[in-house]
Coordinates of C-alpha atoms in Angstrom, one line a residue:
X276 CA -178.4 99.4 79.0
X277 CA -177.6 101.1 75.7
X278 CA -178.5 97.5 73.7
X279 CA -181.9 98.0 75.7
X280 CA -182.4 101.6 74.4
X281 CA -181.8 100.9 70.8
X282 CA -183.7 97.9 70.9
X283 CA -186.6 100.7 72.2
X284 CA -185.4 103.0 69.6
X285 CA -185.6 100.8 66.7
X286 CA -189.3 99.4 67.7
X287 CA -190.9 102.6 68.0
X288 CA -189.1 104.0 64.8
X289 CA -190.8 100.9 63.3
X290 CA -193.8 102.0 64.6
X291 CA -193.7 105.0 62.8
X292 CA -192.0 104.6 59.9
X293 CA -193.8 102.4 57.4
X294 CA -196.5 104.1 55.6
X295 CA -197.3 103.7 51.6
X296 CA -200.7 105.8 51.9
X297 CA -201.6 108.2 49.4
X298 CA -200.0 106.4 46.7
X299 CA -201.3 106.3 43.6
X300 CA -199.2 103.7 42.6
X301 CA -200.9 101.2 45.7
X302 CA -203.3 98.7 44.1
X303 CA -206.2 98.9 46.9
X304 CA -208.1 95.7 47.8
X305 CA -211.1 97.0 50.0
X306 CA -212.5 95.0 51.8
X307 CA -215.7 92.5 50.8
X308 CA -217.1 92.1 54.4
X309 CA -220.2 90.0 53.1
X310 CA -217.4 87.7 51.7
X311 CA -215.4 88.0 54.8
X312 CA -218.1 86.5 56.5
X313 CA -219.5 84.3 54.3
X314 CA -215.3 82.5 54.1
X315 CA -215.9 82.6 57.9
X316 CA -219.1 80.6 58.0
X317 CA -217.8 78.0 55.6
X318 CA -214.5 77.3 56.7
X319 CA -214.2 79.1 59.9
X320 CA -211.3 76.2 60.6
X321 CA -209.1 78.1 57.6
X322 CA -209.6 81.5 58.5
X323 CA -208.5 80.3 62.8
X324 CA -205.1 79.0 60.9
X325 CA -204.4 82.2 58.9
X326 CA -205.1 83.7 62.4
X327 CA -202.5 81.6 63.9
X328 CA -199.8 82.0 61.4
X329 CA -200.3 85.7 61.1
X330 CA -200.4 86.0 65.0
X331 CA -197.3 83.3 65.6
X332 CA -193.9 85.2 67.8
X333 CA -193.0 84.2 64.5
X334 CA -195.7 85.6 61.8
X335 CA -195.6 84.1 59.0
X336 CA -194.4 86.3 56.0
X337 CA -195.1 84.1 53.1
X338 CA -199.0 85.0 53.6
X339 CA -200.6 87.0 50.7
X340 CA -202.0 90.5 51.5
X341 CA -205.4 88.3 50.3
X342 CA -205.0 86.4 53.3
X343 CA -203.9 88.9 55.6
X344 CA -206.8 90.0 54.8
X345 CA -209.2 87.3 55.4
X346 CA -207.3 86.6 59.0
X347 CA -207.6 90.2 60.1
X348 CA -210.7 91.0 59.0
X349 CA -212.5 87.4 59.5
X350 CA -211.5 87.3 62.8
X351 CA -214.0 89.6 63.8
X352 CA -216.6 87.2 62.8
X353 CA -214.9 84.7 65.2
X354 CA -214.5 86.7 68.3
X355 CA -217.6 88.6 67.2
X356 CA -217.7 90.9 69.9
X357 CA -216.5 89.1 72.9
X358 CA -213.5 91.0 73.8
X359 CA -215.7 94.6 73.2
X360 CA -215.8 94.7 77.4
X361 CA -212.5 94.2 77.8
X362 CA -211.6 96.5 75.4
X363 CA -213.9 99.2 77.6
X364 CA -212.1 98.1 81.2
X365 CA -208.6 98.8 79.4
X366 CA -209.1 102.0 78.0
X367 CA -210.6 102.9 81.4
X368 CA -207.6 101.6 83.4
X369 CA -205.2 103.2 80.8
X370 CA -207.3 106.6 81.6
X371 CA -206.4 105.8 85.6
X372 CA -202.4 105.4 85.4
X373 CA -203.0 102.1 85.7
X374 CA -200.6 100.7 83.4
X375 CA -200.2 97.3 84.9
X376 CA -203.8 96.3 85.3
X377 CA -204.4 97.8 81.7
X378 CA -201.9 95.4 80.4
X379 CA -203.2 92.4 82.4
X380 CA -206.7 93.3 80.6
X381 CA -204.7 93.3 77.5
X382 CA -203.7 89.9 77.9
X383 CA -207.4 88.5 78.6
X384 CA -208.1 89.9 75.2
X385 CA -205.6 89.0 73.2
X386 CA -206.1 85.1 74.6
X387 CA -209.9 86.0 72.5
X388 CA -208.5 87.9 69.7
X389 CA -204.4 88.2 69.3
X390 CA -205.0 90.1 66.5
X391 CA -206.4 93.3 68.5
X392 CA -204.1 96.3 67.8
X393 CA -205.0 98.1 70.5
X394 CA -204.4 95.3 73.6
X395 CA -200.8 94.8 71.8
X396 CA -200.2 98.8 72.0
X397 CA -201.0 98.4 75.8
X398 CA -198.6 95.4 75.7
X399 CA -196.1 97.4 74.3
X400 CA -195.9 100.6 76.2
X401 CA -196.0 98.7 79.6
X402 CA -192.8 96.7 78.1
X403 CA -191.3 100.1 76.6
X404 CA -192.2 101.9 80.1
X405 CA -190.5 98.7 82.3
X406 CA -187.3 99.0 80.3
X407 CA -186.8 102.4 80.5
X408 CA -187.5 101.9 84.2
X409 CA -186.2 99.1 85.3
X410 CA -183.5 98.2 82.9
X411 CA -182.7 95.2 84.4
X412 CA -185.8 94.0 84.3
X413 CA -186.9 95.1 81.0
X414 CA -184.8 92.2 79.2
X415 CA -187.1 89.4 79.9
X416 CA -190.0 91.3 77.8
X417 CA -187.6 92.4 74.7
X418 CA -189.0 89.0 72.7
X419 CA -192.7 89.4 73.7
X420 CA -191.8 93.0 72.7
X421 CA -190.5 92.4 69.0
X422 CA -193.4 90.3 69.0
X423 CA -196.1 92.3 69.2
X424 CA -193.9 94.8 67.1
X425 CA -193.8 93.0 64.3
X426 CA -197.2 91.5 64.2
X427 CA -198.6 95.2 65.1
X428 CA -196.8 96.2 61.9
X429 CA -198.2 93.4 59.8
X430 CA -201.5 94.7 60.6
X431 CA -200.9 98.2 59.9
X432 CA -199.5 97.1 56.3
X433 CA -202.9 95.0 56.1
X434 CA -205.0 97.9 57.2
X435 CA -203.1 100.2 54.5
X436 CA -203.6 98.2 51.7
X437 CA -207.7 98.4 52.2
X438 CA -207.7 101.8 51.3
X439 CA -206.5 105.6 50.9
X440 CA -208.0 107.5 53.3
X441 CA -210.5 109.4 50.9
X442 CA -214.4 108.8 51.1
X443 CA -214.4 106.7 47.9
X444 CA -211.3 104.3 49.3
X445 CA -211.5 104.3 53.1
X446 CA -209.5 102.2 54.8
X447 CA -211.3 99.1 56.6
X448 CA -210.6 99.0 60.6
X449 CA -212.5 96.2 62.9
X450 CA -212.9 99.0 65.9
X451 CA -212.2 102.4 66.7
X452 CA -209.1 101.7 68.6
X453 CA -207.5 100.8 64.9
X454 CA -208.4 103.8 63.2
X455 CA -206.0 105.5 66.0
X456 CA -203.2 103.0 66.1
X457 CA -203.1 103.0 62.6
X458 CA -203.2 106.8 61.7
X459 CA -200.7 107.4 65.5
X460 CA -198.5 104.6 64.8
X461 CA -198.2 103.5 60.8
X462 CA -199.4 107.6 59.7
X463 CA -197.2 109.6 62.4
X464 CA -200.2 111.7 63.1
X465 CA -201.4 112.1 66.7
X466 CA -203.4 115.5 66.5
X467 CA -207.0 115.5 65.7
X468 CA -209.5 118.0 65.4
X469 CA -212.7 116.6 65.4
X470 CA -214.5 113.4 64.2
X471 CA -218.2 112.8 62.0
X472 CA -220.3 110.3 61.0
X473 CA -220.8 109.4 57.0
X474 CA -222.6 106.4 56.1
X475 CA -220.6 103.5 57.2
X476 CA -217.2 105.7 57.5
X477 CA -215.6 107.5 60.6
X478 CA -214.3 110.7 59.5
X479 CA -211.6 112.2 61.6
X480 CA -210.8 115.9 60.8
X481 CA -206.7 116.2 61.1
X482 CA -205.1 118.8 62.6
X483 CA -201.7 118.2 61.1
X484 CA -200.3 116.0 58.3
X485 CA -197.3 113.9 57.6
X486 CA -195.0 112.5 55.0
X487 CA -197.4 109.6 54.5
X488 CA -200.5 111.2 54.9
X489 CA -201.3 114.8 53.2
X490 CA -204.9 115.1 53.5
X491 CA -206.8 117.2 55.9
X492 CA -209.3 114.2 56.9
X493 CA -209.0 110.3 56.7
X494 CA -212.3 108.0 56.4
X495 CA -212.0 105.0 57.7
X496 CA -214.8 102.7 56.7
X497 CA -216.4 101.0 60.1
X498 CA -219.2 98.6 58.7
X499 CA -218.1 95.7 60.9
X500 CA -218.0 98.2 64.0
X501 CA -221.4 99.5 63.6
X502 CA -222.9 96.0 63.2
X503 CA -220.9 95.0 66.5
X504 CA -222.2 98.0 68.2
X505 CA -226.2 97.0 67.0
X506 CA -225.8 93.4 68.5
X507 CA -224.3 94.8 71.8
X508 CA -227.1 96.9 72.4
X509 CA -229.7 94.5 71.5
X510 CA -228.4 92.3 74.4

């Protein structure tokens, strides 16, 4: 029982403990969607391996932050918008109580996209909420839950080398549900106070900072989300 608790411990400290925004010593690399999608179009084959690597039980940390990059964010090109239903029937479920059928939803998407923060959150609280409940039980998830851990954190790292925060360098997100994992679970806020539309950026208005993020709002720069959200209407 106590090896189950640190184990919890120690992946939600993770969580929330790795955070170099802010810096002014960070080199940014934004994010070139046109040549996101143009890598997809041409070697969509590439970009699934990256995919696979960075997605592995396993990832593979000999991958440059240049293709981190081109997995995360080229991705979206691949599942280009199939798992934007799911995504809907989970946050409703989580909404209900309904951690079990949220997490079976989960699963569906990350079989389309296993690099989809917020289904491997889901993942990871059901896992977090059967060990603390049923201790006995909770074993047989601790290596899908380091898992999903360490690929969650991978992303986060990915996500925080896009960017800053501030309107000029906004960091780049595939969906909504990153721009909250990230600033919850790699930023250690949870409280904010409103939310606006700039150009191609979400701006969320903070109502409390951290000791990796100091600003009073965070832009997060949605390009790929708005033209997701265009094609799903015009179907």
């Amino acid at each position: 029982m106590k090896k189950l608790i640190s184990l919890i411990v120690l992946v939600l400290m993770a969580m929330t403990t790795r955070a170099q925004a802010n810096s002014a010593e960070k080199m940014l690399m934004p994010v070139d969607w046109t040549a996101i999608k143009a890598s997809v179009e041409q070697n969509p084959a590439h970009v699934k391996e990256l995919v696979a690597r960075l997605s592995a039980d396993e990832p593979d940390t000999t991958l440059t932050q240049e293709e981190r990059i081109l997995a995360f964010y080229g991705q979206t090109y691949i599942t280009n918008g199939r798992d934007m239903m799911d995504d809907i029937y989970m946050d409703e479920a989580l909404q209900k109580g309904q951690s079990e059928r949220a997490a079976a939803i989960a699963g569906r998407i990350l079989a389309v996209n296993p690099l989809h923060l917020d289904a491997m959150l889901t993942k990871i609280k059901l896992y977090v909420q059967v060990a603390k409940e049923q201790p006995g039980k909770g074993w047989q998830y601790a290596d899908s839950l380091k898992a999903f851990s360490r690929r969650s954190l991978l992303l986060y790292s990915t996500i925080a080398a896009t960017g800053d925060g501030s309107k000029e360098h906004p960091f780049c997100v595939t969906s909504v549900g990153d721009e909250y994992c990230f600033l919850r679970y790699y930023l250690g806020i949870f409280k904010v106070k409103g939310q606006a539309l700039a150009d191609n950026c979400d701006v969320l208005y903070l109502g409390e900072t951290s000791r990796w993020y100091h600003a009073k709002e965070i832009f997060f720069d949605i390009t790929r989300v708005l033209e997701l959200e265009k094609t799903a209407y015009r179907k």
